[in-house]
Tab-separated table of C-alpha atoms and ligand atoms in Angstrom:
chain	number	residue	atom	x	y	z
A	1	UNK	CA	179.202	108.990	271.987
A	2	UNK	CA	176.576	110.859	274.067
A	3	UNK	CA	176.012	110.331	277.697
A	4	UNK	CA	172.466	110.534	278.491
A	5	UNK	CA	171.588	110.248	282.306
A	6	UNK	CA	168.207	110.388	283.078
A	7	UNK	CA	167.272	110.194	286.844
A	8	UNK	CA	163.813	108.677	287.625
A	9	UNK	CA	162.133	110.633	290.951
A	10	UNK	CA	159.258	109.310	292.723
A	11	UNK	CA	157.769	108.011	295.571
A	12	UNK	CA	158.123	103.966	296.640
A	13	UNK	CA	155.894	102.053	293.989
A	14	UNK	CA	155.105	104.527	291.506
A	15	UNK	CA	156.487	102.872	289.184
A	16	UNK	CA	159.511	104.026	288.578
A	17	UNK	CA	161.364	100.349	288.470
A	18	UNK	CA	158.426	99.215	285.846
A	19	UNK	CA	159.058	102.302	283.506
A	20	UNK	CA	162.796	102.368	283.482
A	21	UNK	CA	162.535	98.464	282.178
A	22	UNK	CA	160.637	99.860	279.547
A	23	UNK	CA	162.756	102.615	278.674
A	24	UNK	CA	166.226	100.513	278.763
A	25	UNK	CA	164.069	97.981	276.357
A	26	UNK	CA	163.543	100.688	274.129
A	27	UNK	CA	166.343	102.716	274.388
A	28	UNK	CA	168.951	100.646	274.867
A	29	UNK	CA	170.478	102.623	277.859
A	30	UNK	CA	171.387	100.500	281.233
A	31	UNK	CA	169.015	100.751	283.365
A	32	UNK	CA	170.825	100.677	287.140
A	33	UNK	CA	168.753	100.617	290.434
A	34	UNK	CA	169.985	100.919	293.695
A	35	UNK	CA	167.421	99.055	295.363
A	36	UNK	CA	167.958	96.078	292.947
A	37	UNK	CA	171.681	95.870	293.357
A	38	UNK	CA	171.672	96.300	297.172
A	39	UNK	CA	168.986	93.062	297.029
A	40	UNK	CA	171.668	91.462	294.543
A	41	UNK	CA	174.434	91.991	297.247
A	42	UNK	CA	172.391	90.409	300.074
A	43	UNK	CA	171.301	87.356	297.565
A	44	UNK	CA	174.803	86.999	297.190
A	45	UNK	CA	175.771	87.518	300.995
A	46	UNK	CA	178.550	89.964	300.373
A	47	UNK	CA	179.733	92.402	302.801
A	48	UNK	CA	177.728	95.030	301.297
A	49	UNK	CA	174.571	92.617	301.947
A	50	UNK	CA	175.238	92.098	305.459
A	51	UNK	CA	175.808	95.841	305.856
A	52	UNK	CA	172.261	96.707	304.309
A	53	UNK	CA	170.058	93.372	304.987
A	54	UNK	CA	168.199	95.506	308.068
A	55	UNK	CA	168.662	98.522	306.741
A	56	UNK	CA	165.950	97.574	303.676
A	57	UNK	CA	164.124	95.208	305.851
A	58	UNK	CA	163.527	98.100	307.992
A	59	UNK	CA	162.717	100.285	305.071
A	60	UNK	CA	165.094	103.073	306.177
A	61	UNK	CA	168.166	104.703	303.541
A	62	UNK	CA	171.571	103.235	303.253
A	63	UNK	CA	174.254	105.653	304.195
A	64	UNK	CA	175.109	107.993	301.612
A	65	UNK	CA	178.822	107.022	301.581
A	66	UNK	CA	178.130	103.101	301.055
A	67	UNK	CA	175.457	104.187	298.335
A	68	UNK	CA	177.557	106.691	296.495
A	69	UNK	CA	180.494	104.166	296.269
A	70	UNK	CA	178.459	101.318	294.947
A	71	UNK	CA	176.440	103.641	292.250
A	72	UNK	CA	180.095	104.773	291.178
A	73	UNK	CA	181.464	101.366	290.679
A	74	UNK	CA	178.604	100.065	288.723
A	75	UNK	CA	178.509	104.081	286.500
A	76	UNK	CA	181.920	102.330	285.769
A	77	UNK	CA	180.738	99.348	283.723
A	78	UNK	CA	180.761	99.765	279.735
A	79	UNK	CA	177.242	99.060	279.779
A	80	UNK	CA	176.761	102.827	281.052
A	81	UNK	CA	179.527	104.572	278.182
A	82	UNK	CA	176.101	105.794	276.619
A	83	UNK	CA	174.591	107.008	279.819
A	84	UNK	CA	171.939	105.264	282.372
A	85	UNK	CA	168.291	105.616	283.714
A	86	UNK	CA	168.509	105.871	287.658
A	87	UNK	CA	166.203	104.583	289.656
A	88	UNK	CA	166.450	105.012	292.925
A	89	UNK	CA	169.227	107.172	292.985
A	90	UNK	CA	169.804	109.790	294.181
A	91	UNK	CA	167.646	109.825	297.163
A	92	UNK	CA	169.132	112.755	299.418
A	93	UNK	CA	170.697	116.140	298.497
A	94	UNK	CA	174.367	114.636	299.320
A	95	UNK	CA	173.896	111.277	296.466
A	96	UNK	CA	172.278	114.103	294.210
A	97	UNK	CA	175.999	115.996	294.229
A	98	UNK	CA	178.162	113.322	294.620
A	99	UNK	CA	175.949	112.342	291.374
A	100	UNK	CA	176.828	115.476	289.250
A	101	UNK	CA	180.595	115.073	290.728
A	102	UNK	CA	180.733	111.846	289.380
A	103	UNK	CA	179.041	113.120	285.919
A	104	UNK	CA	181.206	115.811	285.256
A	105	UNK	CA	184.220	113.703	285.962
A	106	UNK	CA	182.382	110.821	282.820
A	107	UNK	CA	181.717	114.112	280.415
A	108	UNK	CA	178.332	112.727	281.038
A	109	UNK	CA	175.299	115.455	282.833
A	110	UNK	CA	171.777	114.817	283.715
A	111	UNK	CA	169.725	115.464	281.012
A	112	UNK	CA	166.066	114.409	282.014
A	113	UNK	CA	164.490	114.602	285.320
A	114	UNK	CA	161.007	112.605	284.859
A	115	UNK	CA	159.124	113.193	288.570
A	116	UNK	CA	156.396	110.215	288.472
A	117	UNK	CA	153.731	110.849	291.365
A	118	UNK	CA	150.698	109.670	292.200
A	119	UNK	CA	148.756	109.849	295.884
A	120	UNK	CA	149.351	107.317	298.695
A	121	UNK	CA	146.578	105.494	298.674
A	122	UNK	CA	147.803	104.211	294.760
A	123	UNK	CA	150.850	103.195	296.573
A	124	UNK	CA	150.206	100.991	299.241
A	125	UNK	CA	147.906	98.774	296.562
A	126	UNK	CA	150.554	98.929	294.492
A	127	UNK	CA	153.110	97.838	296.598
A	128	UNK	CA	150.971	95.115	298.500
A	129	UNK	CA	150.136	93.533	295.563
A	130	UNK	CA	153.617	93.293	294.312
A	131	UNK	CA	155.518	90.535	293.381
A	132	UNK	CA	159.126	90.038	292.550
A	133	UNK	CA	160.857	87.083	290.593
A	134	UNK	CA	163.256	85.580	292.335
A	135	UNK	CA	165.557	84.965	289.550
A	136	UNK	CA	166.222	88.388	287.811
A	137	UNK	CA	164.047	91.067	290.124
A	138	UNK	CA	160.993	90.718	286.695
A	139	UNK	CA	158.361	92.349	288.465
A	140	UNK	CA	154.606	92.233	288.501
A	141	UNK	CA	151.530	93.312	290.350
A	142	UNK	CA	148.673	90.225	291.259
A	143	UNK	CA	145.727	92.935	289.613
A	144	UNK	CA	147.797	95.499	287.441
A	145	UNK	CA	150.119	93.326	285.827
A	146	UNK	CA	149.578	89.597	286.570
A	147	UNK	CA	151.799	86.778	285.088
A	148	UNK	CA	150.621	84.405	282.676
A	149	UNK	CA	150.509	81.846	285.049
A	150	UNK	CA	150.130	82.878	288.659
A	151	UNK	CA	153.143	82.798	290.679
A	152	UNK	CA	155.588	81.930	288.277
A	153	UNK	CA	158.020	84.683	286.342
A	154	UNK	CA	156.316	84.620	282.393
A	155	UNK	CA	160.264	85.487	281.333
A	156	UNK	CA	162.512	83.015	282.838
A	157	UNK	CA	160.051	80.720	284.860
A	158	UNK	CA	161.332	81.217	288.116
A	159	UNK	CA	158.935	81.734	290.717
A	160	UNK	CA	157.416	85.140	292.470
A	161	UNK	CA	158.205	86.514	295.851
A	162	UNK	CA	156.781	88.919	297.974
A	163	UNK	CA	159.933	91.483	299.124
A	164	UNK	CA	160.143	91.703	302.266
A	165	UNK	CA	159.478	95.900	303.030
A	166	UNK	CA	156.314	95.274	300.871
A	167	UNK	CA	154.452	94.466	304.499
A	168	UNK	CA	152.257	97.467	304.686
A	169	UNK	CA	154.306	98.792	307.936
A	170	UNK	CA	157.226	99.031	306.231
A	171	UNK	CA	155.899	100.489	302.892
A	172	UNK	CA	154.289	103.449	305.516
A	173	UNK	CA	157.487	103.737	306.776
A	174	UNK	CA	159.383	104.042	303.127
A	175	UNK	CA	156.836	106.401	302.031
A	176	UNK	CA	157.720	108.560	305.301
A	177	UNK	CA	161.330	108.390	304.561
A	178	UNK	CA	160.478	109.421	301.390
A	179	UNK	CA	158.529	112.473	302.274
A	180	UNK	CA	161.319	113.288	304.611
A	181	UNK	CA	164.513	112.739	303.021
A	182	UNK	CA	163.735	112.279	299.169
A	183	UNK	CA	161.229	114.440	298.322
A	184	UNK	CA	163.705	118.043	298.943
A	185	UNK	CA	165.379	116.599	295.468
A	186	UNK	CA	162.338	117.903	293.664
A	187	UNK	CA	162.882	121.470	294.273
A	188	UNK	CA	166.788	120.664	293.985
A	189	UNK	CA	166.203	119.131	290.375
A	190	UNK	CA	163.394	121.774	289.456
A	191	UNK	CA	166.392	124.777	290.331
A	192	UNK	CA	169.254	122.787	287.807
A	193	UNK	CA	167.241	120.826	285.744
A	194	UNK	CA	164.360	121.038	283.380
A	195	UNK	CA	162.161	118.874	286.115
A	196	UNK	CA	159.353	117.017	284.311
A	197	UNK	CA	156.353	116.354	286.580
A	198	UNK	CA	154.161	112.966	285.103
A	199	UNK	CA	150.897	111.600	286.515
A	200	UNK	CA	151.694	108.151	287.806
A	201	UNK	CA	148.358	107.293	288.707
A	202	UNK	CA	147.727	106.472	284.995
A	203	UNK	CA	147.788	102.886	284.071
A	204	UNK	CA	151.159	101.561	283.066
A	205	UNK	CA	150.977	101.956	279.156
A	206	UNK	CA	149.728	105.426	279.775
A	207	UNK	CA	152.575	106.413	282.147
A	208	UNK	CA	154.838	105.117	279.553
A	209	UNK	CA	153.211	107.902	277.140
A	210	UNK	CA	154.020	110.583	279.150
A	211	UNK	CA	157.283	110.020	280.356
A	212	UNK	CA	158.510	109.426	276.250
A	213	UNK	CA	156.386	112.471	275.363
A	214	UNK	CA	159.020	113.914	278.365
A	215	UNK	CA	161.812	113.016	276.832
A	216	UNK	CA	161.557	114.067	273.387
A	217	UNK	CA	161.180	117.512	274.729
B	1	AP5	P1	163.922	100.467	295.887
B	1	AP5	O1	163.906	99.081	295.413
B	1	AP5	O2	164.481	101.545	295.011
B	1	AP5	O3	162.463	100.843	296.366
B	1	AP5	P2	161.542	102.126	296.091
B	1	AP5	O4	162.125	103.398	295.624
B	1	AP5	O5	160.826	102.180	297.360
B	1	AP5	O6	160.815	101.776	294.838
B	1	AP5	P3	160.053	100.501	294.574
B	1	AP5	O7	160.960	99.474	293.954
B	1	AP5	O8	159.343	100.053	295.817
B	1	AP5	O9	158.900	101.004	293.595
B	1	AP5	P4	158.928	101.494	292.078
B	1	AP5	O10	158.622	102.947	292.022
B	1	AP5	O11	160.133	101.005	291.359
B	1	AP5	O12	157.616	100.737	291.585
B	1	AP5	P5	157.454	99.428	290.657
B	1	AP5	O13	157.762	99.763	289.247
B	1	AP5	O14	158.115	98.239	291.259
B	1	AP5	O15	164.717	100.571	297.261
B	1	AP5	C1	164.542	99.611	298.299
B	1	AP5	C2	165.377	99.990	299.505
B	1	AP5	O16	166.780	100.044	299.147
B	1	AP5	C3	165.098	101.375	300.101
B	1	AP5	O17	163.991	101.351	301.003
B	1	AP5	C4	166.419	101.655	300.829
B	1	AP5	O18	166.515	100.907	302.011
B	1	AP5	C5	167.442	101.097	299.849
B	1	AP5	N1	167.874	102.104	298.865
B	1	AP5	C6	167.650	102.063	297.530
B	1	AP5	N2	168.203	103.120	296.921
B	1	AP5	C7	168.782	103.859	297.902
B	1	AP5	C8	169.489	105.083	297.899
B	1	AP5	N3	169.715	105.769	296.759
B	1	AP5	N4	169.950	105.568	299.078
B	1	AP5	C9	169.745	104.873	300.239
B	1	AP5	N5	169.069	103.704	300.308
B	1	AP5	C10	168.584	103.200	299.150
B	1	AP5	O19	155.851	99.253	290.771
B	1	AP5	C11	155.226	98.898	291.989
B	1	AP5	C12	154.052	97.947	291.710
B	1	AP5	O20	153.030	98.663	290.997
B	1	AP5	C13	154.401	96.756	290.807
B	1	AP5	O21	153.643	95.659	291.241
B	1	AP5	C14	153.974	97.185	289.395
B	1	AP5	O22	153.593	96.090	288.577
B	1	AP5	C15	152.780	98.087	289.699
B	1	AP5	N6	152.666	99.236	288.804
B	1	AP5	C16	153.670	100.018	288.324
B	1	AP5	N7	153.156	101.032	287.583
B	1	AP5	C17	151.797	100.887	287.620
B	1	AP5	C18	150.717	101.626	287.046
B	1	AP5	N8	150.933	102.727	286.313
B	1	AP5	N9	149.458	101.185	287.272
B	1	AP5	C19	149.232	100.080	288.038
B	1	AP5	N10	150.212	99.334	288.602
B	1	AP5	C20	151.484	99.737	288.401
């Protein structure tokens, strides 16, 4: 079978969780975010979790090695035999080749590089008005993308939180780290890869336009 990786790039709450939910819906590839299963391994308290519980509250990166070795193990699942959307990884040169280490050893290679942007202002509404499910990570935005009812998850009825690094110091801070640590992967990806830059400051349906018009090239 075909291994298709595609690695999502962008800045924190572009939209880059929102999109790859709507891509794994459609194409049926797992869609595996770092963020989301480092917040699964402090929900769950395991060693991992205590390791990283500051290390997101404070809205700085988890080590590369910690990060590398959890990505691997869950690349390892047979949910990923067809390939993956990444989001959230990599985030730093050293996860981008530990990334194509791992690929080549899986016959697998990243095929699509979609670069979702959009300017900082966008962001910090975005994020603010954020809110999470508690259940299953479902999320939604209180203007942009409101449950039915407010509050409560319109998929599995649990109720919506507001995470933690989503306090507006923390999202400056993210966005910083970001500048500083994440954003040298674009000209890394734009050297190897056919780098695909999309306007995330579109509304979400029109996002999700570009980024499939992306793809099929
Ligand atoms: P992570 O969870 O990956 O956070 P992030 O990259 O900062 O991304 P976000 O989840 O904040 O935003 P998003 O782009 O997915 O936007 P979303 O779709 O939710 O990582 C959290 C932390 O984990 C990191 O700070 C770090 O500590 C650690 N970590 C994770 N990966 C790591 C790694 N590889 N190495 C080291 N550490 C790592 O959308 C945002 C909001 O906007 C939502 O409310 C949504 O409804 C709304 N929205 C989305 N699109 C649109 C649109 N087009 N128009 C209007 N509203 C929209």
């Amino acid at each position: 079978m075909p291994t298709t990786f595609i690695v999502l790039l962008g800045p924190p709450g572009v939209g880059k969780g929102t999109q790859a939910s709507i891509l794994a819906e459609r194409t049926g590839l797992a869609h595996v975010s770092s963020g989301d299963l480092f917040r699964e391994n402090i929900k769950k308290n395991t060693e991992l979790g205590k390791l990283v519980k500051k290390i997101l509250s404070d809205g700085e990166l988890v080590p590369d090695d910690l990060t590398i070795a959890m990505i691997r193990n869950r690349l390892t699942r047979p949910d990923c035999e067809a390939g993956a959307i990444l989001d959230g990884f990599p985030r730093t040169p050293a996860q981008a080749d530990a990334l194509q280490a791992m690929l080549a050893e899986f016959n697998g290679d990243v095929e699509h590089v979609p670069f979702i942007n959009a300017p900082e202002d966008i962001l910090v509404t975005r994020l603010s008005g954020r809110r999470t499910c508690r259940a299953n990570g479902h999320v939604y935005h209180t203007t942009y993308n409101p449950p039915k009812r407010a509050g409560i998850c319109d998929i599995d009825n649990s109720d919506l939180y507001q995470r933690e690094d989503d306090q507006v110091d923390t999202v400056k801070r993210r966005i910083q780290v970001y500048m500083d640590q994440t954003a040298p992967l674009i000209e890394y990806y734009r050297r190897i890869n056919n780098l695909q830059e999309i306007d995330g400051a579109q509304t979400i349906e029109a996002v999700t336009a570009s980024l499939g018009k992306s793809l099929e090239n």
